[in-house]
GROMACS .gro file of C-alpha atoms in nm:
model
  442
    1UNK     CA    1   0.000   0.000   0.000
    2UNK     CA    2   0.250   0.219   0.082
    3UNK     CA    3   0.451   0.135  -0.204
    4UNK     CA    4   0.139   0.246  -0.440
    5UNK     CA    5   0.130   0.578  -0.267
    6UNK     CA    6   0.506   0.663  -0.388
    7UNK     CA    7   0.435   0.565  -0.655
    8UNK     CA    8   0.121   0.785  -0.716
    9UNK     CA    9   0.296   1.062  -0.582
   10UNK     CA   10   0.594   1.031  -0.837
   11UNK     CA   11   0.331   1.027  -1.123
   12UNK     CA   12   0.157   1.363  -0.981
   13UNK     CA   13   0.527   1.526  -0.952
   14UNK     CA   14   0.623   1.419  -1.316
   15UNK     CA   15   0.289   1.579  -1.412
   16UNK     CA   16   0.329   1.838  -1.293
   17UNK     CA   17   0.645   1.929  -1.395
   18UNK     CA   18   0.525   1.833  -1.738
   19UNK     CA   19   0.247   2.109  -1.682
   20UNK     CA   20   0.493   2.405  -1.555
   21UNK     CA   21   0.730   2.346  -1.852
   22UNK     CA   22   0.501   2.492  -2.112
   23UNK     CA   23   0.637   2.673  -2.406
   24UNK     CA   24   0.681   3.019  -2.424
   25UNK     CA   25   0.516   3.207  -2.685
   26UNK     CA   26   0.653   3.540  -2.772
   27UNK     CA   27   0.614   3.817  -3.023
   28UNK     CA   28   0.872   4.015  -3.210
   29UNK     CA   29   0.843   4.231  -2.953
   30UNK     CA   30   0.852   4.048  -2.635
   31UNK     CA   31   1.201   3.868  -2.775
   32UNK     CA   32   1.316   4.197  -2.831
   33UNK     CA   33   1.210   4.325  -2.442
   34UNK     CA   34   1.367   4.006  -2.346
   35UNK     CA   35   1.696   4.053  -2.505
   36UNK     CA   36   1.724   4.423  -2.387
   37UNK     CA   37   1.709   4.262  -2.062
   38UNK     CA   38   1.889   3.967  -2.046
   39UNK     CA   39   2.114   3.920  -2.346
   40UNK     CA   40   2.510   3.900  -2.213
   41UNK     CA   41   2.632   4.238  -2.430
   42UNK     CA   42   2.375   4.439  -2.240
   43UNK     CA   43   2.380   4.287  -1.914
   44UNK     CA   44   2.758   4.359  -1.955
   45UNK     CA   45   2.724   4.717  -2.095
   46UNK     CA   46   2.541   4.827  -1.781
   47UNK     CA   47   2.808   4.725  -1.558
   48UNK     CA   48   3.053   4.912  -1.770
   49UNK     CA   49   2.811   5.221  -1.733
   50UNK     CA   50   2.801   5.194  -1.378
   51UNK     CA   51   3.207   5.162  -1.352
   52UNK     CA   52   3.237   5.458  -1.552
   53UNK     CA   53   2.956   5.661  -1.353
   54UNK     CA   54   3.218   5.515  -0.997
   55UNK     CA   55   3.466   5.654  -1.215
   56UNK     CA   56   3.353   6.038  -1.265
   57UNK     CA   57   3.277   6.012  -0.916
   58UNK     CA   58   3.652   5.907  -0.764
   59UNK     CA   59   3.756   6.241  -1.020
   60UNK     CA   60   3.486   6.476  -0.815
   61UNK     CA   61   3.634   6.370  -0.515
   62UNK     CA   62   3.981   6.520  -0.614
   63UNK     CA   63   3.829   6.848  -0.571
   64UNK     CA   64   3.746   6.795  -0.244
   65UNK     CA   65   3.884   6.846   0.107
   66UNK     CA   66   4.113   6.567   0.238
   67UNK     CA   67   4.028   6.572   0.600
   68UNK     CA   68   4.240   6.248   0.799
   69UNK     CA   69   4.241   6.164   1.175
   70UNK     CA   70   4.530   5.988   1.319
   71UNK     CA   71   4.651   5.852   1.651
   72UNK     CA   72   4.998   5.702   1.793
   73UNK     CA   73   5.088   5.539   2.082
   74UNK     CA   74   5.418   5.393   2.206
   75UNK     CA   75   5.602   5.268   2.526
   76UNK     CA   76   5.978   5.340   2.599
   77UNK     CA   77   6.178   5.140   2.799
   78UNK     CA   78   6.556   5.148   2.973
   79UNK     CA   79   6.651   5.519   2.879
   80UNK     CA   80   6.434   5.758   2.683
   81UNK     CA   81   6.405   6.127   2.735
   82UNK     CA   82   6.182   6.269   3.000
   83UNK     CA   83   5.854   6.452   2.837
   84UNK     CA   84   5.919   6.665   3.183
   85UNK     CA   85   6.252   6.790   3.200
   86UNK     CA   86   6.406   6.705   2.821
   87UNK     CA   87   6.677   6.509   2.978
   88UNK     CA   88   6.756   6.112   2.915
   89UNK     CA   89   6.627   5.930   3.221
   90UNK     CA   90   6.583   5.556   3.286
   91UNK     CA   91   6.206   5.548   3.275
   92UNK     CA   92   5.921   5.321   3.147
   93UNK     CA   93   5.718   5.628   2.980
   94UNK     CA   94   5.385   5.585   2.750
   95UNK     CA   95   5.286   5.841   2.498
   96UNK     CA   96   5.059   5.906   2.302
   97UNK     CA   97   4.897   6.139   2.044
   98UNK     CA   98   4.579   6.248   1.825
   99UNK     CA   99   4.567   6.447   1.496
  100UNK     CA  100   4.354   6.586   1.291
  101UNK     CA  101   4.422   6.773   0.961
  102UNK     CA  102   4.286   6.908   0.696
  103UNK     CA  103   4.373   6.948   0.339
  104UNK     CA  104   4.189   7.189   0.060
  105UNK     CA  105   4.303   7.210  -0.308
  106UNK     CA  106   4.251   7.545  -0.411
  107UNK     CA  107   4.407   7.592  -0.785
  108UNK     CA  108   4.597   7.345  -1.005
  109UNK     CA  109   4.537   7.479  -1.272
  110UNK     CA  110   4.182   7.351  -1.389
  111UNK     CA  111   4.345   6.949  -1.360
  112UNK     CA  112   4.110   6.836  -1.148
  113UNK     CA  113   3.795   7.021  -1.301
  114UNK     CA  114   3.890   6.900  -1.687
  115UNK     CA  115   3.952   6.546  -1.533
  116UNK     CA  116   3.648   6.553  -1.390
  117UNK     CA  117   3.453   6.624  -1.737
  118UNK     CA  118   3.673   6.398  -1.902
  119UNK     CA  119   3.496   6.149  -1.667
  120UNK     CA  120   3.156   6.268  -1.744
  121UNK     CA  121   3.254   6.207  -2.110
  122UNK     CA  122   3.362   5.917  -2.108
  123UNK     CA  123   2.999   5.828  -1.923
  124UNK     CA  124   2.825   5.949  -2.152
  125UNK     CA  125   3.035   5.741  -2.440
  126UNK     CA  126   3.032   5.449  -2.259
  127UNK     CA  127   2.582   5.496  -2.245
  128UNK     CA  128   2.601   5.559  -2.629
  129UNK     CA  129   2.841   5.206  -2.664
  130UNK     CA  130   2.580   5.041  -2.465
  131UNK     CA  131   2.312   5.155  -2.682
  132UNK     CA  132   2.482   5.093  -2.990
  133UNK     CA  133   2.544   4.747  -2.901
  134UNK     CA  134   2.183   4.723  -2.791
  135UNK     CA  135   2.088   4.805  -3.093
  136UNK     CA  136   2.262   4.516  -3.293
  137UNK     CA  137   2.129   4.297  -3.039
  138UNK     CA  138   1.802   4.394  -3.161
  139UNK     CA  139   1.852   4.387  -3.547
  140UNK     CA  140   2.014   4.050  -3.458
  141UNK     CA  141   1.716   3.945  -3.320
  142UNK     CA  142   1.505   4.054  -3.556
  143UNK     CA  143   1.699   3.951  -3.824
  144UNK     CA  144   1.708   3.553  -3.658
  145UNK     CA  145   1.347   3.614  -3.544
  146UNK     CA  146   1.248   3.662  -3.942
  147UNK     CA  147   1.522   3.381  -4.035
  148UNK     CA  148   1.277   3.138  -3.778
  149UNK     CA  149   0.970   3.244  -3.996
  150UNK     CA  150   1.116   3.209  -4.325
  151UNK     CA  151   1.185   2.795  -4.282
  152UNK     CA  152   0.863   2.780  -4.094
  153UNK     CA  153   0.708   2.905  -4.442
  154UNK     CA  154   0.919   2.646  -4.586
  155UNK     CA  155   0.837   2.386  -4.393
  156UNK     CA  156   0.463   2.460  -4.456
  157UNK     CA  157   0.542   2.448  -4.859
  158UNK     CA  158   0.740   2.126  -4.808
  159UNK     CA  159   0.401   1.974  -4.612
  160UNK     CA  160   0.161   2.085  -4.843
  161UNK     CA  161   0.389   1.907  -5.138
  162UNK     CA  162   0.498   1.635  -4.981
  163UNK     CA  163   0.096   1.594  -4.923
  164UNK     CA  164   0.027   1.644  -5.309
  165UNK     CA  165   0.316   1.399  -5.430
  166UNK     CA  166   0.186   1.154  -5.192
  167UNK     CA  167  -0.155   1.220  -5.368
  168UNK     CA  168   0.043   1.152  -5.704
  169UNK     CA  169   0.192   0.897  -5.620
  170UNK     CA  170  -0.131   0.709  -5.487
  171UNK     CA  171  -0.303   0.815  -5.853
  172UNK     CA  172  -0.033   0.674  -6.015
  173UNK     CA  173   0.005   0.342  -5.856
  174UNK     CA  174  -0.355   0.290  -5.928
  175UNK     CA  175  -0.333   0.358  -6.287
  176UNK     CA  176  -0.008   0.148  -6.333
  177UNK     CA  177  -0.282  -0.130  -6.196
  178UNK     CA  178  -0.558  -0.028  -6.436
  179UNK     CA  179  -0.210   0.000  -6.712
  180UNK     CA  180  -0.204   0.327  -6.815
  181UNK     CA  181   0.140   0.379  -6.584
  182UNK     CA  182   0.445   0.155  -6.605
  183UNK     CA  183   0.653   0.069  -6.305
  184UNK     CA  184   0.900   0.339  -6.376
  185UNK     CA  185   0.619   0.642  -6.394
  186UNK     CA  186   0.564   0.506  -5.974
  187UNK     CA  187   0.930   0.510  -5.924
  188UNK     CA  188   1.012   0.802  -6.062
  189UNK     CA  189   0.716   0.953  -5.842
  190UNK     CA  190   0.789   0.725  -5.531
  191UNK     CA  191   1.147   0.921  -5.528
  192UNK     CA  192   0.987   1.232  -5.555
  193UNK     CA  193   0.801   1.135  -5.271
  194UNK     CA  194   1.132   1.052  -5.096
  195UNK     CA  195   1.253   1.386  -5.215
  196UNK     CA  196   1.012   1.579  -5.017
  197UNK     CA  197   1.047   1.398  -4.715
  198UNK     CA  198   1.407   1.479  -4.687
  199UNK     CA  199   1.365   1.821  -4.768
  200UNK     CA  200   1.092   1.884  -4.548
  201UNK     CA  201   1.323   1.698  -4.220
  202UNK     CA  202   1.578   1.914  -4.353
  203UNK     CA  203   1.366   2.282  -4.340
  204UNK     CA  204   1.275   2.155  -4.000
  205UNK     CA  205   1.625   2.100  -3.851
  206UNK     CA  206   1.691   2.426  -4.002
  207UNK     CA  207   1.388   2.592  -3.797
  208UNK     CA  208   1.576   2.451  -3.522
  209UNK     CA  209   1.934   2.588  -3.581
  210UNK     CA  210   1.762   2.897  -3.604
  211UNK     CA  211   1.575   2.908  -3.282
  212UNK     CA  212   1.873   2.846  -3.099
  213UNK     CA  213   2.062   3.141  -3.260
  214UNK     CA  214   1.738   3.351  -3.180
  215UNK     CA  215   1.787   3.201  -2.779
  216UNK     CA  216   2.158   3.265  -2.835
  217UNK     CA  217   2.082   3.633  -2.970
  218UNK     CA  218   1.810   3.684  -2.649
  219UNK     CA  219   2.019   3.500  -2.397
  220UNK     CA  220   1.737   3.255  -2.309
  221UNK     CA  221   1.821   2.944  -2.179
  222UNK     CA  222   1.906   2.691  -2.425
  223UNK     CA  223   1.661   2.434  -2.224
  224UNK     CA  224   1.349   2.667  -2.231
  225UNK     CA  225   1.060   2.567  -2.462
  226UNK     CA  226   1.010   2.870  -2.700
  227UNK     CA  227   0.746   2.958  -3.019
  228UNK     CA  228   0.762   3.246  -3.207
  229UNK     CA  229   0.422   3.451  -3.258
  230UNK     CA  230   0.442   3.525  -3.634
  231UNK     CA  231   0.072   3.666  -3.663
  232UNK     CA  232   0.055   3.959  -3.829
  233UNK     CA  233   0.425   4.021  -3.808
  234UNK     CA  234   0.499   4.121  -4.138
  235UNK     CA  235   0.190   4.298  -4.219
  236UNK     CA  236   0.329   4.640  -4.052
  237UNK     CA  237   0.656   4.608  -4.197
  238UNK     CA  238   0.562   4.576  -4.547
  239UNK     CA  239   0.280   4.795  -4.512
  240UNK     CA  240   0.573   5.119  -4.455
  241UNK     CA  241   0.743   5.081  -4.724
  242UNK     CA  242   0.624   5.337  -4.959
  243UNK     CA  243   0.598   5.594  -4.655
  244UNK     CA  244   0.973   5.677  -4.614
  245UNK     CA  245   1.087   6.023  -4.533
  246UNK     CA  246   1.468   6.010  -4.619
  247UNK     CA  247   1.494   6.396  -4.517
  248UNK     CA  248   1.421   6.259  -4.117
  249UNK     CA  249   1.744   6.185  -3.943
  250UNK     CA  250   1.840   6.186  -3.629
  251UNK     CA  251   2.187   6.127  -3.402
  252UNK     CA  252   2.295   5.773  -3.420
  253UNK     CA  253   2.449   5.653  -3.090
  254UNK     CA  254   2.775   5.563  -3.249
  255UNK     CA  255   2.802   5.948  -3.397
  256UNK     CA  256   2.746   6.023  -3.044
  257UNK     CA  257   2.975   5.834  -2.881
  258UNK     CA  258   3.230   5.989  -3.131
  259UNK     CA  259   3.125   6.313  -3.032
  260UNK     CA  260   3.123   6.234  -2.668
  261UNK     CA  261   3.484   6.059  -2.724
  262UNK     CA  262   3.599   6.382  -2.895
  263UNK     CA  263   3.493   6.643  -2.587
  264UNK     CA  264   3.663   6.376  -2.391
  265UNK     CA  265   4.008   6.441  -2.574
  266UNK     CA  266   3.962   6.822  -2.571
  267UNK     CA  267   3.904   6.782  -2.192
  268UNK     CA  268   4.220   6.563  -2.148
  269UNK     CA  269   4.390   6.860  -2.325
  270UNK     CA  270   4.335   7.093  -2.124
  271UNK     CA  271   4.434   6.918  -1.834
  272UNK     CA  272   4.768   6.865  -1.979
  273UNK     CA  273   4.814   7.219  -2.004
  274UNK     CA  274   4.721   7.242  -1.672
  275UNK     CA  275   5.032   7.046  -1.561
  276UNK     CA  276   5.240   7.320  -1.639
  277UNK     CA  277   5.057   7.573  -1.408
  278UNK     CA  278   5.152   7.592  -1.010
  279UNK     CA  279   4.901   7.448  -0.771
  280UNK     CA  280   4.788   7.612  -0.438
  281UNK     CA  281   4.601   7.421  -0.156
  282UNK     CA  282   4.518   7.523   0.225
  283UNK     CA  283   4.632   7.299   0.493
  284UNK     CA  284   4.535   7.300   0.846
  285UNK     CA  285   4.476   7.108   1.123
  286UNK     CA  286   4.494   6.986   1.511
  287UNK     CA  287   4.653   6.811   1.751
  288UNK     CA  288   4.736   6.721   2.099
  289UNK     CA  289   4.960   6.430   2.331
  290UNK     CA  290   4.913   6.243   2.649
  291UNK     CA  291   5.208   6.085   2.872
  292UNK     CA  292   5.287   5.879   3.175
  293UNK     CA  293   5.584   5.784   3.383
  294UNK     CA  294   5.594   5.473   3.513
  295UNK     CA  295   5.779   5.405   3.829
  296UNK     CA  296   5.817   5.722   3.962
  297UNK     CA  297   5.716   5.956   4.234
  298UNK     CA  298   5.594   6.202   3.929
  299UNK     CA  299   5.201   6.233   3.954
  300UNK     CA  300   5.069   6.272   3.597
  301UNK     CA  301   4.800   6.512   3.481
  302UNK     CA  302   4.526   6.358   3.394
  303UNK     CA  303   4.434   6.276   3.059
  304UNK     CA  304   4.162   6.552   2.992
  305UNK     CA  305   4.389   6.798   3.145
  306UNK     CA  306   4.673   6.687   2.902
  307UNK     CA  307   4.427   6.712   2.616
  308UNK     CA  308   4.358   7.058   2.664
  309UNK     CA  309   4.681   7.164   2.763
  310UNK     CA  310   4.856   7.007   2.479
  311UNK     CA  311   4.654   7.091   2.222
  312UNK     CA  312   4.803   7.259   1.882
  313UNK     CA  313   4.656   7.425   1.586
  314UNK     CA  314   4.842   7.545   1.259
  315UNK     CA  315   4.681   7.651   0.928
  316UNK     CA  316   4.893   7.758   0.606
  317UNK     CA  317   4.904   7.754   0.252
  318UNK     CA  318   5.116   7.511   0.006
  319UNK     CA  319   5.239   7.652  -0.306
  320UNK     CA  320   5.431   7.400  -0.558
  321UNK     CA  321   5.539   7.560  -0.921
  322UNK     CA  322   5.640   7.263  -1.132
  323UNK     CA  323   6.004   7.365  -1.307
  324UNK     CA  324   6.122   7.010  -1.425
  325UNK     CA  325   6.017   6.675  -1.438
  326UNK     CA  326   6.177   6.510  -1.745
  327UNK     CA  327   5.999   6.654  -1.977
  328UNK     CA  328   5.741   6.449  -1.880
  329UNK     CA  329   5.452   6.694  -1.888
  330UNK     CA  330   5.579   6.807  -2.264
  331UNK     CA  331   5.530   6.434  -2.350
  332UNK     CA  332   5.150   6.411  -2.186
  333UNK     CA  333   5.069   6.723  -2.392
  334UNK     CA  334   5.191   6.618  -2.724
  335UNK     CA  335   4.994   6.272  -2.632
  336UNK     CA  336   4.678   6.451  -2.612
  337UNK     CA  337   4.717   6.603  -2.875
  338UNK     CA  338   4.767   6.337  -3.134
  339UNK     CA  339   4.466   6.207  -2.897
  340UNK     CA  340   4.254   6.478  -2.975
  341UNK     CA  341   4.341   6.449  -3.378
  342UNK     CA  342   4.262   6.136  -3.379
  343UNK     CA  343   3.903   6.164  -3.226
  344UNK     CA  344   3.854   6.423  -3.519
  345UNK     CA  345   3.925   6.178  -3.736
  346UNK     CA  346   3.727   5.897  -3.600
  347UNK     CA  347   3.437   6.162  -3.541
  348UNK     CA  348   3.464   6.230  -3.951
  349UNK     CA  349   3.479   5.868  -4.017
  350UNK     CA  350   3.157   5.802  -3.819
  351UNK     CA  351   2.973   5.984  -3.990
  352UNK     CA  352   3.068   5.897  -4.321
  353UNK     CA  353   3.035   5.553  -4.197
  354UNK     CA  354   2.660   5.622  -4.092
  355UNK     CA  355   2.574   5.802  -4.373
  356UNK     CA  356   2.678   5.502  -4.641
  357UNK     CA  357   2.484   5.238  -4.441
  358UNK     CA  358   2.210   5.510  -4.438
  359UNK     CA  359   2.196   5.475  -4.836
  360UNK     CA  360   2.259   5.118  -4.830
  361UNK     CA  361   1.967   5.045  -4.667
  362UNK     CA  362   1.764   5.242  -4.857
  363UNK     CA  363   1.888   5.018  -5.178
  364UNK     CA  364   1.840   4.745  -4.998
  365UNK     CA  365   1.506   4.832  -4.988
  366UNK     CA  366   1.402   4.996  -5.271
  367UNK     CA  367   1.600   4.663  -5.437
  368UNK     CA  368   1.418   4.393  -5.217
  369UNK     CA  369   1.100   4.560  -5.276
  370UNK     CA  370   1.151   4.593  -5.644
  371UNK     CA  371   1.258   4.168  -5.633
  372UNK     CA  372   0.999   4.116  -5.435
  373UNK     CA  373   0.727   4.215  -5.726
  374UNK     CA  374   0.943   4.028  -5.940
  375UNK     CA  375   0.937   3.678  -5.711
  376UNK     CA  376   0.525   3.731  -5.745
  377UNK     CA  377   0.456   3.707  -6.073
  378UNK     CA  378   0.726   3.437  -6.127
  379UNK     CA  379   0.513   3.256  -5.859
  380UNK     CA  380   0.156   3.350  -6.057
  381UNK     CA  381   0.383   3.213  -6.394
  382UNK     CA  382   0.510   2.882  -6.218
  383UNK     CA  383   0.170   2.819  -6.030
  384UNK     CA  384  -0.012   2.844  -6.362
  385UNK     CA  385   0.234   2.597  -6.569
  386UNK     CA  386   0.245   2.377  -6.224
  387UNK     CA  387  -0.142   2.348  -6.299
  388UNK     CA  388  -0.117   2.261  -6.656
  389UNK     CA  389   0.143   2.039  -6.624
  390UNK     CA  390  -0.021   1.808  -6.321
  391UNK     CA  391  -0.380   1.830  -6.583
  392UNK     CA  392  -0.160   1.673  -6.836
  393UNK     CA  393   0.022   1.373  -6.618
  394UNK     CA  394  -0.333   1.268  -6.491
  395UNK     CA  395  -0.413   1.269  -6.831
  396UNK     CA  396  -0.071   1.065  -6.955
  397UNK     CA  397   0.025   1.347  -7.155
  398UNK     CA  398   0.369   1.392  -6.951
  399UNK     CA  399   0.609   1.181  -6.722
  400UNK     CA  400   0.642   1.153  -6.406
  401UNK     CA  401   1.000   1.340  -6.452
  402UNK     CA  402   0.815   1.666  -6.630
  403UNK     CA  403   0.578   1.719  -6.290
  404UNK     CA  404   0.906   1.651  -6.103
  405UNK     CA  405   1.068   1.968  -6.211
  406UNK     CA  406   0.773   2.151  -6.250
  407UNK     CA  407   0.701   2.122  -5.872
  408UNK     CA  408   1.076   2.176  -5.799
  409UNK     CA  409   1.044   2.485  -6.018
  410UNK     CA  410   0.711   2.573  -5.801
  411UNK     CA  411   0.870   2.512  -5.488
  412UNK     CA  412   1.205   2.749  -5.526
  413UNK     CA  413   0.998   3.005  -5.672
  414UNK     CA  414   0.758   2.989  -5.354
  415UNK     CA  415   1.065   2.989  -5.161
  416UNK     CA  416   1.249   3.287  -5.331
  417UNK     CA  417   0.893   3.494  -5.260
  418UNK     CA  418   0.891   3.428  -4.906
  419UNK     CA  419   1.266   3.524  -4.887
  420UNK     CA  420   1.213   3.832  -5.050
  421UNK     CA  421   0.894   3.916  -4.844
  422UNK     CA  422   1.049   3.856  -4.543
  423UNK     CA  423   1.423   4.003  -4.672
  424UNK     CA  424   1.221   4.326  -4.727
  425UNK     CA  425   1.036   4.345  -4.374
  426UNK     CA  426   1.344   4.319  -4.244
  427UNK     CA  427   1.498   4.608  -4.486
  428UNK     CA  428   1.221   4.844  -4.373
  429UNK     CA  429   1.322   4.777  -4.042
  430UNK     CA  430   1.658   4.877  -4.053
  431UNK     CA  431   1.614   5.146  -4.294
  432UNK     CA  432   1.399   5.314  -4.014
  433UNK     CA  433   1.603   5.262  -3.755
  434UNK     CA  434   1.843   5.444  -3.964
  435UNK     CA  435   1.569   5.751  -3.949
  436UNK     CA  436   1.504   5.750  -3.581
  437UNK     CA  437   1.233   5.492  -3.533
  438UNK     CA  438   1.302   5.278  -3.258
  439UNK     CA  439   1.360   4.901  -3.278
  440UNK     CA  440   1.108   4.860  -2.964
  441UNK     CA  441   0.798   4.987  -2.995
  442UNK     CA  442   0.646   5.129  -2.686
   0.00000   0.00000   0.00000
């Protein structure tokens, strides 16, 4: 009896777990929310955002007042000097002493200030990197997302004529029984049959390869059960592309992140020519001692009455002018200069950069658009012959071999319209991202 309980109880558990591990079904968009959120690059990008927001913060702190407490203590044995009388005595004596200072940059010439919006810069780049690579997250996953509907089109074609040839190839063994087909009309239709089937395991393994790059582009686990949501998908895309407005632009992060990397270097600049300037800071502070002799008929203040006695105050100003050093800081400045060329450069190339992908894409489209007319009326053409051709073999006016290639015909021209349909949904998309519209709809 008891045995039959476990065992119940393991069926319910396997159940179960059978019921929780259903398969997720997402949209274009939810992959694309998911991979914002948990694909590696951008998981990594915001840690390198929040380093480099630590990092403008350690530079503001250079500006600030350096304010230190300290404390000593020691005991002297055999002969020491006397804290009393200055003189060397044979004495066990403690000692000890507080302190607490103060230090307050006042000029350096503008270091500390043009290190600090270097820092602030460099934050700023290092958000634009992040979104950058966020955005080629996204086009990846759009681009796999697509890839995952394109073989599930093909695997529906390769059902639907598997299903037909399966038809023929019933008709045809009939009719070699009634003697209007030899033997070879059912092989030759038997290995189209064949045909099919491998074609249609091999679209399916496809569909596969391509959902795990879409989980590899997302950062899903590979284990998770996922289906993509194709309903209406392409329908918006397509349904854009004779809107475009090519005079709409707007900044692309990468331009930005040039620009950002370019104030950066003029910064950095100007703090190398703010080595060569003196620096001035205010310095202050307190302090005070305690002692005790051990072993002697000398009665000790006591410690709060040491404390006040001995306390001490000074205050001053530090002024260093900087006359040699190698020529170390010559060096740093011609650095940042070449550093600041450079930026300049990569600034110019950027945008040139931007601006030929810009046109690229808009081929792309007007090209994939223009194909994609083209891949329609071939399919109209082949679907019409197709037609004709399968009228004619039930009628024994072609072979088996003629209906082969005019459903392979069929078939790559079916293919080559889905490709283009889909190759041009995901043109639009990129074109548009090119004119501001974002990748995630809100």
């Amino acid at each position: 009896m008891v045995k039959e309980r476990f065992f119940s109880l393991v069926l319910i558990l396997v159940m179960m777990q059978g019921a929780w591990a259903q398969t997720t079904k997402m949209s274009l968009r939810d992959c694309l929310v998911y991979a914002r959120d948990h694909a590696f690059v951008n998981r990594s990008n915001r840690l390198a955002v929040e380093q480099s927001r630590m990092d403008k913060r350690i530079q503001a702190s250079a500006m600030l007042p350096y304010i230190g407490a300290g404390t000593s203590g020691n005991m002297s044995f055999g002969r020491g000097v006397d804290p009393e009388t200055n003189t060397y005595a044979t004495r066990k004596t403690f000692n000890n002493g507080y302190s607490l200072s103060m230090n307050l940059p006042l000029f350096d010439g503008f270091v500390s200030l043009n290190n600090y919006r270097a820092a602030r810069m460099a934050e700023l780049c290092q958000k634009k990197t992040a979104e950058n690579d966020a955005d080629q997250i996204a086009l990846a996953v759009i681009k796999a997302y697509y890839n995952i509907m394109y073989h599930t089109a093909l695997v529906g074609q390769m059902e639907s004529l598997l299903e037909s040839d399966r038809h023929h190839l019933t008709m045809t063994e009939r009719q070699e029984q009634l003697g209007s087909k030899s033997g070879a009309d059912v092989d030759a239709v038997r290995a189209m049959v064949a045909s099919d089937e491998y074609e249609l395991l091999n679209q399916k393994n496809l569909r596969c390869k391509a959902m795990m790059e879409l989980k590899a582009q997302m950062g899903m686990p590979v284990s998770e059960e996922l289906e993509v949501d194709d309903e209406s998908t392409l329908a918006p895309c397509l349904s854009v592309v004779e809107h475009r407005d090519s005079s709409v632009s707007f900044s692309h992060p990468r331009i930005m992140q040039a620009q950002y990397a370019l104030k950066r270097s003029r910064y950095m600049l100007n703090s190398a020519y703010g080595n060569f300037m003196p620096t001035l800071s205010l310095n202050g502070g307190i302090s005070t001692s305690y002692y005790k002799v051990f072993g002697s008929d000398y009665d000790a203040p006591r410690f709060s009455t040491q404390w006040h006695n001995n306390m001490g105050q000074y205050i001053g100003f530090s002024l260093s002018v900087p006359l040699f050093n190698g020529f170390a800081n010559i060096n740093r400045l011609k650095r940042a200069k070449y550093s600041y060329r450079q930026q300049q450069v990569e600034l110019d190339k950027t945008r040139y950069e931007i601006e030929r992908e810009m046109s690229e894409a808009l081929l792309d489209v007007n090209s994939s658009q223009s194909e994609w007319r083209a891949a329609q009326a071939q399919v109209t053409a082949e679907e019409r012959a197709n037609h004709a051709i399968q009228r004619k073999y039930e009628l024994g006016g072609v072979s088996a071999l003629d209906l082969y290639t005019s459903n392979s015909k069929l078939a790559e021209a079916r293919a080559t319209l889905v490709g283009k349909k889909i190759q041009t949904a995901v043109n639009v998309i990129i074109y548009e991202y090119y004119l501001g519209k974002p990748l995630i709809s809100e």
